[in-house]
mmCIF file of C-alpha atoms and ligand atoms in Angstrom:
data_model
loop_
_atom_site.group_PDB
_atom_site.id
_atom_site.type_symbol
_atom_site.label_atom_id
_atom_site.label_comp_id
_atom_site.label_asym_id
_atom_site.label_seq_id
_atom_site.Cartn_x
_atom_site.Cartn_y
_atom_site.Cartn_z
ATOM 1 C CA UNK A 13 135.212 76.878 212.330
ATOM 2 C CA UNK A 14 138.229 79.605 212.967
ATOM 3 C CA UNK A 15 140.696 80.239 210.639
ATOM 4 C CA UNK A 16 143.118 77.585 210.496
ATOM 5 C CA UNK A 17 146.926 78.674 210.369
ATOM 6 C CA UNK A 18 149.644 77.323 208.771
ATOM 7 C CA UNK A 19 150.490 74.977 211.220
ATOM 8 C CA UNK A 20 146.792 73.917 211.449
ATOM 9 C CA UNK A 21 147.045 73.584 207.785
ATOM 10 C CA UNK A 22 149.747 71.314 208.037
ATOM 11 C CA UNK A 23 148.759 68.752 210.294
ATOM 12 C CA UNK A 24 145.410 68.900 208.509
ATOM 13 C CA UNK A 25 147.350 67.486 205.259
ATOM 14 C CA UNK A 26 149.218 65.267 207.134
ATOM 15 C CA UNK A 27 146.869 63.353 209.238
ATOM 16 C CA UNK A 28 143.140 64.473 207.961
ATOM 17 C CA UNK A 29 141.520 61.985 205.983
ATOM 18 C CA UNK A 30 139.343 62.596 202.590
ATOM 19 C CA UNK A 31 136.169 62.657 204.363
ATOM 20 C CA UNK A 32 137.824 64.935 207.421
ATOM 21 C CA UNK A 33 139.153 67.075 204.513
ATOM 22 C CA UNK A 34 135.989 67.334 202.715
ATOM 23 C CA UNK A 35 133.924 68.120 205.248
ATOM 24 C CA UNK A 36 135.547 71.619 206.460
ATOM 25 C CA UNK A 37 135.952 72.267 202.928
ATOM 26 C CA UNK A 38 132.402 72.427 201.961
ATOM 27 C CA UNK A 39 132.245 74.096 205.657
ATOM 28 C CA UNK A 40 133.436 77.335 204.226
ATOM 29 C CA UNK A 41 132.137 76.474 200.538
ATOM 30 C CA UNK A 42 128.417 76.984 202.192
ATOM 31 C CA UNK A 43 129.562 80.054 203.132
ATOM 32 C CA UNK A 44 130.087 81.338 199.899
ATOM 33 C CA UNK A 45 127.992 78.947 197.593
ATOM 34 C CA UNK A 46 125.016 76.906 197.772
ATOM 35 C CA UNK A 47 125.485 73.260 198.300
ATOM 36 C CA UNK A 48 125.388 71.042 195.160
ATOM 37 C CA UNK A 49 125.677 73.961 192.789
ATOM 38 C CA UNK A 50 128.456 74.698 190.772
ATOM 39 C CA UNK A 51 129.324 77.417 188.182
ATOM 40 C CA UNK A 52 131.907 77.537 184.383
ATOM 41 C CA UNK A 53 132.263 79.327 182.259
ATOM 42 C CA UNK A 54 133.382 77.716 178.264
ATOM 43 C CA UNK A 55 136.803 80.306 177.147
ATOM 44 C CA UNK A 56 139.689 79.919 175.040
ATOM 45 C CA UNK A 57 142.932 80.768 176.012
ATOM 46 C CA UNK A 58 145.165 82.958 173.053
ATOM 47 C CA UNK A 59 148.458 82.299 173.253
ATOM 48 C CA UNK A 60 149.502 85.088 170.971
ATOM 49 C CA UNK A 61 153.517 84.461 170.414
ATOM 50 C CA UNK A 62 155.445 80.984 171.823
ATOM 51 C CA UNK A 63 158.587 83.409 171.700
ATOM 52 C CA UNK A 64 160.085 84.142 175.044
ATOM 53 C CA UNK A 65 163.086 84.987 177.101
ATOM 54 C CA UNK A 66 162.066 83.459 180.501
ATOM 55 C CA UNK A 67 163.218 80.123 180.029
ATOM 56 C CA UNK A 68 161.309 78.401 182.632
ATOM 57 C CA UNK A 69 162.424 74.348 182.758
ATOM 58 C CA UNK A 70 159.259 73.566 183.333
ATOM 59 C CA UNK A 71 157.531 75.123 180.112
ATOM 60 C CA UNK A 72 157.383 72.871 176.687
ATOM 61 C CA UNK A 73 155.771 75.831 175.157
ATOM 62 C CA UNK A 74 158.752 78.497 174.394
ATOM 63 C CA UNK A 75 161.102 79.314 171.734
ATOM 64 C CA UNK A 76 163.430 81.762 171.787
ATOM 65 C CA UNK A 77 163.968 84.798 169.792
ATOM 66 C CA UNK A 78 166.015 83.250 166.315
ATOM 67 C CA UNK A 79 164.992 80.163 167.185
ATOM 68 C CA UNK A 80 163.117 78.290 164.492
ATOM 69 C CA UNK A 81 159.331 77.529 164.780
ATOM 70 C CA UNK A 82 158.726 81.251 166.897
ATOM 71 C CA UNK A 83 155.174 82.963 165.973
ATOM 72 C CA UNK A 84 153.444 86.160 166.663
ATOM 73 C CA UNK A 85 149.443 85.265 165.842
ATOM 74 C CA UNK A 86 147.689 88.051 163.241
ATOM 75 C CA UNK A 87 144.928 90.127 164.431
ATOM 76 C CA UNK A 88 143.123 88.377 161.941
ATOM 77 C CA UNK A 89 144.128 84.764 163.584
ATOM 78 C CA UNK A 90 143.273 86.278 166.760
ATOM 79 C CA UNK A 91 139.663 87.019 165.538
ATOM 80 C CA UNK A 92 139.241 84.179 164.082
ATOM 81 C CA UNK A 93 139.686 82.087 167.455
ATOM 82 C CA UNK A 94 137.346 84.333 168.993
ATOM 83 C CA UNK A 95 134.765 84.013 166.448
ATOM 84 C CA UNK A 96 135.367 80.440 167.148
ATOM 85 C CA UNK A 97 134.498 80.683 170.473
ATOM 86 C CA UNK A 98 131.765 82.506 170.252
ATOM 87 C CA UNK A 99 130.959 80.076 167.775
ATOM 88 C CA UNK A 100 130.298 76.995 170.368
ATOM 89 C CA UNK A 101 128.830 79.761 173.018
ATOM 90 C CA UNK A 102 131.942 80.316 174.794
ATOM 91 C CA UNK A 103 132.449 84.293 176.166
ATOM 92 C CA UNK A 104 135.665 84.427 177.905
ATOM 93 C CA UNK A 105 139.249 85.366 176.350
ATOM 94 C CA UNK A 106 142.785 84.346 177.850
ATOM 95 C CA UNK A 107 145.521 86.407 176.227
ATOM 96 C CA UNK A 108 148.601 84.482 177.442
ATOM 97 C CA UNK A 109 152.216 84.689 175.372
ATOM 98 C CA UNK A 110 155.810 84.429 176.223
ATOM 99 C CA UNK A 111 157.828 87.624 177.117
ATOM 100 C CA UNK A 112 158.782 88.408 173.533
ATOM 101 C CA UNK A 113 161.195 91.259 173.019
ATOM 102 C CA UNK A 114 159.618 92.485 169.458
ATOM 103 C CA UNK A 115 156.310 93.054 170.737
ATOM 104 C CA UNK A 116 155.815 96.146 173.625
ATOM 105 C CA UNK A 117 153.271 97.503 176.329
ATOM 106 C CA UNK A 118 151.823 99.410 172.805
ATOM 107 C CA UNK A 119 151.610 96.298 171.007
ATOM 108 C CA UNK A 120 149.205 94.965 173.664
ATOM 109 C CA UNK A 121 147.027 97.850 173.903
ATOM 110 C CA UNK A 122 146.309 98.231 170.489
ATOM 111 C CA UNK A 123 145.603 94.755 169.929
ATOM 112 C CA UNK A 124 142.813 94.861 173.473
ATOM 113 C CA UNK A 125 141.712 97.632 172.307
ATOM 114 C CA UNK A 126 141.083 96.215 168.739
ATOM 115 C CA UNK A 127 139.234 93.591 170.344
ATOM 116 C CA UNK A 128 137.268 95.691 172.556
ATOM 117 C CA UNK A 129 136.156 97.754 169.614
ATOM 118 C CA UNK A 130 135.229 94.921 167.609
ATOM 119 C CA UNK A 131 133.397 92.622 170.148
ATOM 120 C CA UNK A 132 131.977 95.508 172.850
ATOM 121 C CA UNK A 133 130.909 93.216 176.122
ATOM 122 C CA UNK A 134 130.056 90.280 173.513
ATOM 123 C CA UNK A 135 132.863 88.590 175.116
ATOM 124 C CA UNK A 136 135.291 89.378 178.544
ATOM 125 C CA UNK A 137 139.011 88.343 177.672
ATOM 126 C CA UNK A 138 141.943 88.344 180.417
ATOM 127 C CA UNK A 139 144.832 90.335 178.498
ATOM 128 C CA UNK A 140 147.539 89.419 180.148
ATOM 129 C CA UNK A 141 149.154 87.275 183.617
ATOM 130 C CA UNK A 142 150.805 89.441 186.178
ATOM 131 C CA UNK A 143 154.062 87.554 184.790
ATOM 132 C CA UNK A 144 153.553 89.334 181.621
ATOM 133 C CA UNK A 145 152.066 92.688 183.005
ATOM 134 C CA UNK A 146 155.641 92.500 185.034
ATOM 135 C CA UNK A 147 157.739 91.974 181.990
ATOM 136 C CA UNK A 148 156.144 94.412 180.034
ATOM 137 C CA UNK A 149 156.085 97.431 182.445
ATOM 138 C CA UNK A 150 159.909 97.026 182.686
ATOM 139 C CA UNK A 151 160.728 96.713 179.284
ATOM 140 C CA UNK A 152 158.564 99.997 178.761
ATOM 141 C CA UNK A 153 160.159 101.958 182.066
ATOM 142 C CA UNK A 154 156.419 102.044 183.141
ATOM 143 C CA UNK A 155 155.595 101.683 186.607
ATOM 144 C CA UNK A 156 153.150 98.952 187.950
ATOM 145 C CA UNK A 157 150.411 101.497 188.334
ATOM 146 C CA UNK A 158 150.851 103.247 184.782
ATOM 147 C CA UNK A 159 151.303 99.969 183.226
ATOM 148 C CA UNK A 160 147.686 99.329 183.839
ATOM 149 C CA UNK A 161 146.480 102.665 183.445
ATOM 150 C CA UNK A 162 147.355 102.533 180.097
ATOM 151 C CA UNK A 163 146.290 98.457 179.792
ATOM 152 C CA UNK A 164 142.621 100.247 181.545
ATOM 153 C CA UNK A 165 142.480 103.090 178.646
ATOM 154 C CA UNK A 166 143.099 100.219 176.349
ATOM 155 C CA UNK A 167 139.559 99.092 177.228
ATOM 156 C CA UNK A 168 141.095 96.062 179.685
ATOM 157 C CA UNK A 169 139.151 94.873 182.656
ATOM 158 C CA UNK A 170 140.905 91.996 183.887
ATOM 159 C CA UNK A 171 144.591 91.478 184.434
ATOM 160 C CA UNK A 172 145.087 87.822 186.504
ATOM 161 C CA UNK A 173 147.435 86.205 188.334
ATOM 162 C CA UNK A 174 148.398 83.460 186.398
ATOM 163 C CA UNK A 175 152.022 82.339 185.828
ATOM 164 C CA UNK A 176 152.431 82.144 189.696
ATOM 165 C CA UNK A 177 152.983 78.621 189.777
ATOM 166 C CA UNK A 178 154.502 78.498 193.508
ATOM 167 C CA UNK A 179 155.053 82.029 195.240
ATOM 168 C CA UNK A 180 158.038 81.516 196.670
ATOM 169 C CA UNK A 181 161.475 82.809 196.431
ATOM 170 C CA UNK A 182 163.646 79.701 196.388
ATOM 171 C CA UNK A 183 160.762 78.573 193.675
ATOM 172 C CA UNK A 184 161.066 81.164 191.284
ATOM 173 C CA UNK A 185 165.357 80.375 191.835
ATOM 174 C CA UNK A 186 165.591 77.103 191.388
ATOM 175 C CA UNK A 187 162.689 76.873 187.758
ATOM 176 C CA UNK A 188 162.094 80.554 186.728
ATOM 177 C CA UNK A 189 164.700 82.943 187.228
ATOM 178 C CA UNK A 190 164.085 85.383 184.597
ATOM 179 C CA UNK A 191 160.580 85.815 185.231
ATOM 180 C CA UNK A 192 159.830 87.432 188.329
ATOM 181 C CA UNK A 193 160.279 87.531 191.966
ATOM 182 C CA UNK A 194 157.962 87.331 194.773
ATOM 183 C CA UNK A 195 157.981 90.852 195.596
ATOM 184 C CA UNK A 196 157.692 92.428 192.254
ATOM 185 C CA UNK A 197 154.540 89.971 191.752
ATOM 186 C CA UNK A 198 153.202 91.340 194.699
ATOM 187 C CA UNK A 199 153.746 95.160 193.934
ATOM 188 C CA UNK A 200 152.084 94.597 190.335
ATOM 189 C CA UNK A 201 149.205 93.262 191.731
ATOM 190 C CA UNK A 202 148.514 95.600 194.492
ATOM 191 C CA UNK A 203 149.180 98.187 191.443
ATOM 192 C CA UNK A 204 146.207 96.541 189.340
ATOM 193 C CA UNK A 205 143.848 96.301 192.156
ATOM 194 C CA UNK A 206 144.288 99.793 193.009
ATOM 195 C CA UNK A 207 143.608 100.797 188.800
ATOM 196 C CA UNK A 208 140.370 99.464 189.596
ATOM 197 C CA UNK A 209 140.725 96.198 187.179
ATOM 198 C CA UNK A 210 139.903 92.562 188.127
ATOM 199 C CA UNK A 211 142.346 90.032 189.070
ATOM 200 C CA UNK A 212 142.709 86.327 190.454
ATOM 201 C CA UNK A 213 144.866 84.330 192.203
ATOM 202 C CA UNK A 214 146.419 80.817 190.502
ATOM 203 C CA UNK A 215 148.478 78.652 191.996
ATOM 204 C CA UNK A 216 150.164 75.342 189.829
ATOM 205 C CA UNK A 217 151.508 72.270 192.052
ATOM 206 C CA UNK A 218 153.231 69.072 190.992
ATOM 207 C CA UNK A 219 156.671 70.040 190.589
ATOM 208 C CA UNK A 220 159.092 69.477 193.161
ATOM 209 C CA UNK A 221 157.494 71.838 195.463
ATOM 210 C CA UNK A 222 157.838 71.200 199.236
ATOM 211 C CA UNK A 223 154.693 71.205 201.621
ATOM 212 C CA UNK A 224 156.248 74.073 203.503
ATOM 213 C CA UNK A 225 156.004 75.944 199.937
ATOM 214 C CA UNK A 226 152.619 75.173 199.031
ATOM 215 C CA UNK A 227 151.435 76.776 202.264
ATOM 216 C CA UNK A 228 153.873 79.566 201.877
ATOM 217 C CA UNK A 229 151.798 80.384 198.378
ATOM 218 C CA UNK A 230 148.718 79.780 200.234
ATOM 219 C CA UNK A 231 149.637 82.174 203.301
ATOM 220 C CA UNK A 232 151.141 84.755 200.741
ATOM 221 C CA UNK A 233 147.586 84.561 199.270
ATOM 222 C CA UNK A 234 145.395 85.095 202.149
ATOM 223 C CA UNK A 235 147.275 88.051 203.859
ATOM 224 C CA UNK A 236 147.545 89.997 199.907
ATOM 225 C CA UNK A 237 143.299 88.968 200.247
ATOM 226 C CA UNK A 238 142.845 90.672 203.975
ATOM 227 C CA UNK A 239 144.767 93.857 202.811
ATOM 228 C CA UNK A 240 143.229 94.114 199.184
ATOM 229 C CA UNK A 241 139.858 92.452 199.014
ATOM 230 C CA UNK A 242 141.058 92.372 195.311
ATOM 231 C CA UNK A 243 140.873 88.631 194.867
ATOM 232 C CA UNK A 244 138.426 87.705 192.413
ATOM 233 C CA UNK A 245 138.888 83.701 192.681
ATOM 234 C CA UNK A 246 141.336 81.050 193.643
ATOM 235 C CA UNK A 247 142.272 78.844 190.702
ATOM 236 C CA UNK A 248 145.016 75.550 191.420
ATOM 237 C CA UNK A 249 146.067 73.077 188.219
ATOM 238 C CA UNK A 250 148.766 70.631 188.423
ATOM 239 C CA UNK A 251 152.071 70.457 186.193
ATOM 240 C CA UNK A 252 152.234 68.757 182.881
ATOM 241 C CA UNK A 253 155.751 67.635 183.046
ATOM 242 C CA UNK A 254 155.855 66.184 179.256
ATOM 243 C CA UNK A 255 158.377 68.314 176.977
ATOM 244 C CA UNK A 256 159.887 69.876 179.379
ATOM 245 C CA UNK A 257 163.048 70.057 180.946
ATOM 246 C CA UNK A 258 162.345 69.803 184.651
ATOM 247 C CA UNK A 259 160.204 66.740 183.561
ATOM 248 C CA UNK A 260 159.370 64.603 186.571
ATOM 249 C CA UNK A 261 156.066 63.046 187.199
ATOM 250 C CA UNK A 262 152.030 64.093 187.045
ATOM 251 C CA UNK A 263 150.660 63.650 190.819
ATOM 252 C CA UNK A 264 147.700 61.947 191.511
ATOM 253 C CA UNK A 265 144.181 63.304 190.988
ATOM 254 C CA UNK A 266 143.738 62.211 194.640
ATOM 255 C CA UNK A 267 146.864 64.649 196.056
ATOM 256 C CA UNK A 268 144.999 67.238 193.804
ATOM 257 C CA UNK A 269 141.918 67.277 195.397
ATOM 258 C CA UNK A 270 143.200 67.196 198.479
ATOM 259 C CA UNK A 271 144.951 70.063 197.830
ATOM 260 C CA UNK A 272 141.491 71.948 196.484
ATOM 261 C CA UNK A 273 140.398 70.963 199.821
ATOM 262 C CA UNK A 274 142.919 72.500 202.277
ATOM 263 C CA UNK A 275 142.983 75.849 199.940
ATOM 264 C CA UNK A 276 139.331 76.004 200.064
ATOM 265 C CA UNK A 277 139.537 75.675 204.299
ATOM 266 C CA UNK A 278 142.652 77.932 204.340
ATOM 267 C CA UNK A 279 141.537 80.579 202.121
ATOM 268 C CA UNK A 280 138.585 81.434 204.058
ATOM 269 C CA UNK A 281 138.606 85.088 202.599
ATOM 270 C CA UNK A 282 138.302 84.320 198.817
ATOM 271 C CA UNK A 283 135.172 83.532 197.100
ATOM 272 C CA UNK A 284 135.621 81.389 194.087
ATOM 273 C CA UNK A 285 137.849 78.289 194.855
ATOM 274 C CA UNK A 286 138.071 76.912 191.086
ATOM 275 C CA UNK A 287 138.978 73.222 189.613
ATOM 276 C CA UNK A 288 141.265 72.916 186.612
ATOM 277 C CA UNK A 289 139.220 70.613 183.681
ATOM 278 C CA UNK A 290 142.611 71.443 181.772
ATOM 279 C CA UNK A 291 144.985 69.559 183.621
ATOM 280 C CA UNK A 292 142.516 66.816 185.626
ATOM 281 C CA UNK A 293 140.082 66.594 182.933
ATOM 282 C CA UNK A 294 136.951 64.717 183.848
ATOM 283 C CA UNK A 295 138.867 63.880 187.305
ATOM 284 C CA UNK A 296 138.716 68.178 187.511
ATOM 285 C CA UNK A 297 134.726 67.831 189.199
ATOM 286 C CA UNK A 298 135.410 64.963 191.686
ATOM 287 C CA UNK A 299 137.189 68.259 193.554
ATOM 288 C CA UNK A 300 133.696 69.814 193.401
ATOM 289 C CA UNK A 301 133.370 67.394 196.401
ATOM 290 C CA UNK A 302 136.264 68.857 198.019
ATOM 291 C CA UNK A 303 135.261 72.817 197.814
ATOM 292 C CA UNK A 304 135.733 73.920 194.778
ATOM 293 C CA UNK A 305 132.631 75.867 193.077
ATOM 294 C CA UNK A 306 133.376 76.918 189.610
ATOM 295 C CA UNK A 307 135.478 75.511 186.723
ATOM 296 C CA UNK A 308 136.607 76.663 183.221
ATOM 297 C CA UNK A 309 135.565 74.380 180.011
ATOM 298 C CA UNK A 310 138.447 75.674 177.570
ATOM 299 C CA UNK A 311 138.883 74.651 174.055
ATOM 300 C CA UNK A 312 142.180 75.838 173.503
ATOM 301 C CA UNK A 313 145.585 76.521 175.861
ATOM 302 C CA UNK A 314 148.994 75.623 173.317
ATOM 303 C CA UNK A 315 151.365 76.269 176.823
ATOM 304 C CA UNK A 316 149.376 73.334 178.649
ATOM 305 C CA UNK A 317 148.356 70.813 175.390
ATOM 306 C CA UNK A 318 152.569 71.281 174.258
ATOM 307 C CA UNK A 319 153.054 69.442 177.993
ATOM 308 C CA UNK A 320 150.173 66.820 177.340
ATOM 309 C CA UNK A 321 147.050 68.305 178.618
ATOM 310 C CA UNK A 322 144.966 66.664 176.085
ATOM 311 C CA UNK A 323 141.316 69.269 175.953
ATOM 312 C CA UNK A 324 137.281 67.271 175.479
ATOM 313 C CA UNK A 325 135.781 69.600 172.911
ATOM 314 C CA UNK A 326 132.632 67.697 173.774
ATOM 315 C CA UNK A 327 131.267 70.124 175.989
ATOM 316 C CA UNK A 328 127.876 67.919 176.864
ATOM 317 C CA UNK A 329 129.999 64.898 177.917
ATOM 318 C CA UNK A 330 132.025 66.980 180.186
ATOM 319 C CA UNK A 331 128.997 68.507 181.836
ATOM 320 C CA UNK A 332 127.047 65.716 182.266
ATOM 321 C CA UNK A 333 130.254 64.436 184.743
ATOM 322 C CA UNK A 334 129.649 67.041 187.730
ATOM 323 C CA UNK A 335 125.790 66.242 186.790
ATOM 324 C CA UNK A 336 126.570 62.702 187.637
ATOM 325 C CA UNK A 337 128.104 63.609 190.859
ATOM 326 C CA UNK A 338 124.750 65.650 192.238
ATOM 327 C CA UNK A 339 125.402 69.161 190.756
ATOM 328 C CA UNK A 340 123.580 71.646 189.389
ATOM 329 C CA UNK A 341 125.898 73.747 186.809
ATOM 330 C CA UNK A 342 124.689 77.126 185.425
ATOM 331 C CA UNK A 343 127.035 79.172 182.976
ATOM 332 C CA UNK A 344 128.781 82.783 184.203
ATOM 333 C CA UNK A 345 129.495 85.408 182.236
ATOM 334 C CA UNK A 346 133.074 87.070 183.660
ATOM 335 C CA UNK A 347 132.412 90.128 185.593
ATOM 336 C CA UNK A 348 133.263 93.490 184.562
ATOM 337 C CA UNK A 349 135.124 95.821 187.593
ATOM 338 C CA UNK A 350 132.755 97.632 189.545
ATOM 339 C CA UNK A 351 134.656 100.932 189.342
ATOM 340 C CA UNK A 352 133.908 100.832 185.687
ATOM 341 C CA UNK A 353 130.749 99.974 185.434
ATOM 342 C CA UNK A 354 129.516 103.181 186.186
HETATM 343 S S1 SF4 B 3 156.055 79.583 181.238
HETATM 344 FE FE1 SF4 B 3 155.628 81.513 180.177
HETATM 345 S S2 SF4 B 3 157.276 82.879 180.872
HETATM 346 FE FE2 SF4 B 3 157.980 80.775 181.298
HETATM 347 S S3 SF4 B 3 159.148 80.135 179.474
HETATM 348 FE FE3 SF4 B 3 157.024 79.449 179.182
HETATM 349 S S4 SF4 B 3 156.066 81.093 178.000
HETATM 350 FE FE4 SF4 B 3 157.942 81.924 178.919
#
């Protein structure tokens, strides 16, 4: 099969059935992956402060600053969660906060560095989204590339792309303003690839997104892939709309794995194509079927429960679901960036 374009990609939502749609997804999943074999990894995700400035109507999770009900978590709370983790045999960390004026770039590096010291390579941990690494290096007059310099001295590895929701301008207009634009999302993560740290690409539908949109994120993803190689992984969840002031509607696991499908056929250059058990629960493995090869079990995410994801702790039960469907599912330990393993 040759790389579909957008236009390709379009009628192939439009008119493709499941099984059409399947079928040239696990096309370029064999590439990649063995058939019937899946990977996960069991992490936490830290959200560290609820206080924020961005105002994004479709976030339940914020305060703002003076508002009542705002936390910054302790170091010592921030152990502790780890330790849980580790606890039930989870390794992998997900710093994610809201853009909270009291707490700076130094802040951050003190606390990864903290945790660095005290865990080594017992665990991996994400510090921060390129929404946040974007904030912060402009509050701190840093650019992109000393920004994560200073995250890398800090002991950080990983820096991923969540918070991208839908990479478009007229997206980030109409529901997040404040947070970023296109362009500047781009720039920072060109600037963290070239550092030498990890990153990933995310992608969240179910808003009000238009199809010409979704394949806008999708194309903006693939050509940042050709010219970086820096892509790590593709991971899509859907929208929680409960809480929140957009609001609207969940869609249907059905449009979801559809959707798993077409990025696994149009991102052709990206390895990992991952399945969200945090928004689609048990319905996240069906999408196994549909291209995806790896999935996150995570016991904690406060931004996605506050807008009704609702998380199994039962790890077992949730495994023995993609088990079920003809998979075999080994564990993965996050990878640490070549150029500092050496
Ligand atoms: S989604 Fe993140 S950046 Fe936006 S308001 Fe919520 S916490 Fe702030």
């Amino acid at each position: 099969m040759t790389r579909v374009s957008v236009e390709d990609a379009r009628r192939l939502w439009e008119e493709a059935s499941d099984e059409e749609l399947q079928q040239l997804a696990q096309e370029v999943r064999h590439r990649w992956h063995e058939p019937n074999h899946a990977t996960y990894m069991v992490m936490r995700i830290i959200n560290y402060t609820n206080v924020c400035v961005a105002q994004c109507d479709y976030c339940a999770f914020y305060v703002l600053p003076n508002q009542e009900g705002g936390y910054v978590l302790s170091r010592k709370d921030v152990f502790a969660k780890i330790d849980e983790l580790l606890d039930v045999g989870g390794d992998l960390v997900a710093f994610n906060g809201g853009f909270n004026p009291k707490l700076p770039l130094d802040f951050y590096c003190d606390l990864f560095a903290a945790v660095r010291e005290r865990y080594g390579d017992r665990i991996e941990f994400y510090a921060l989204t390129i929404a946040e690494f974007v904030y912060l290096a402009d509050r701190a007059n840093l650019t992109h590339a000393e920004a994560a310099a200073r995250l890398r001295e800090a002991g950080v590895h990983w820096i991923t792309g969540g918070g991208s929701e839908i990479l478009t301008e007229d997206f980030r207009k109409r529901h997040a303003k404040f947070k970023y634009t296109v362009r500047e999302y781009f720039e920072a993560q060109r600037a963290i690839v070239e550092a030498g740290l990890k990153t990933t690409a995310t992608m969240v539908i179910g808003f009000d997104e238009t199809l010409d949109e979704r394949l806008e994120h999708l194309q903006r993803t693939r050509d940042f892939q050709d010219e970086t190689g820096g892509l790590f992984s593709f991971l899509c969840w859907t929208y929680k709309p409960y809480g929140t002031e957009f609001a609207g509607v969940e869609i249907s696991p059905r449009e979801y794995w559809r959707h798993i499908a077409l990025s696994r056929i149009f991102l052709d250059n990206v390895k990992h194509v991952r399945t969200s058990v945090l928004t689609q629960n048990a319905d996240a493995f069906r999408a196994l079927d549909f291209g995806a090869d790896d999935f996150d079990l995570p016991i904690e995410d406060e931004v996605t429960q506050k807008a009704g994801a609702t998380i199994e702790l039962d790890l077992g039960r949730l495994l023995a679901v993609p088990r079920s469907l003809g998979y075999t599912v080994e564990y993965r330990r996050a990878e640490r960036p070549a150029a500092l393993t050496a």
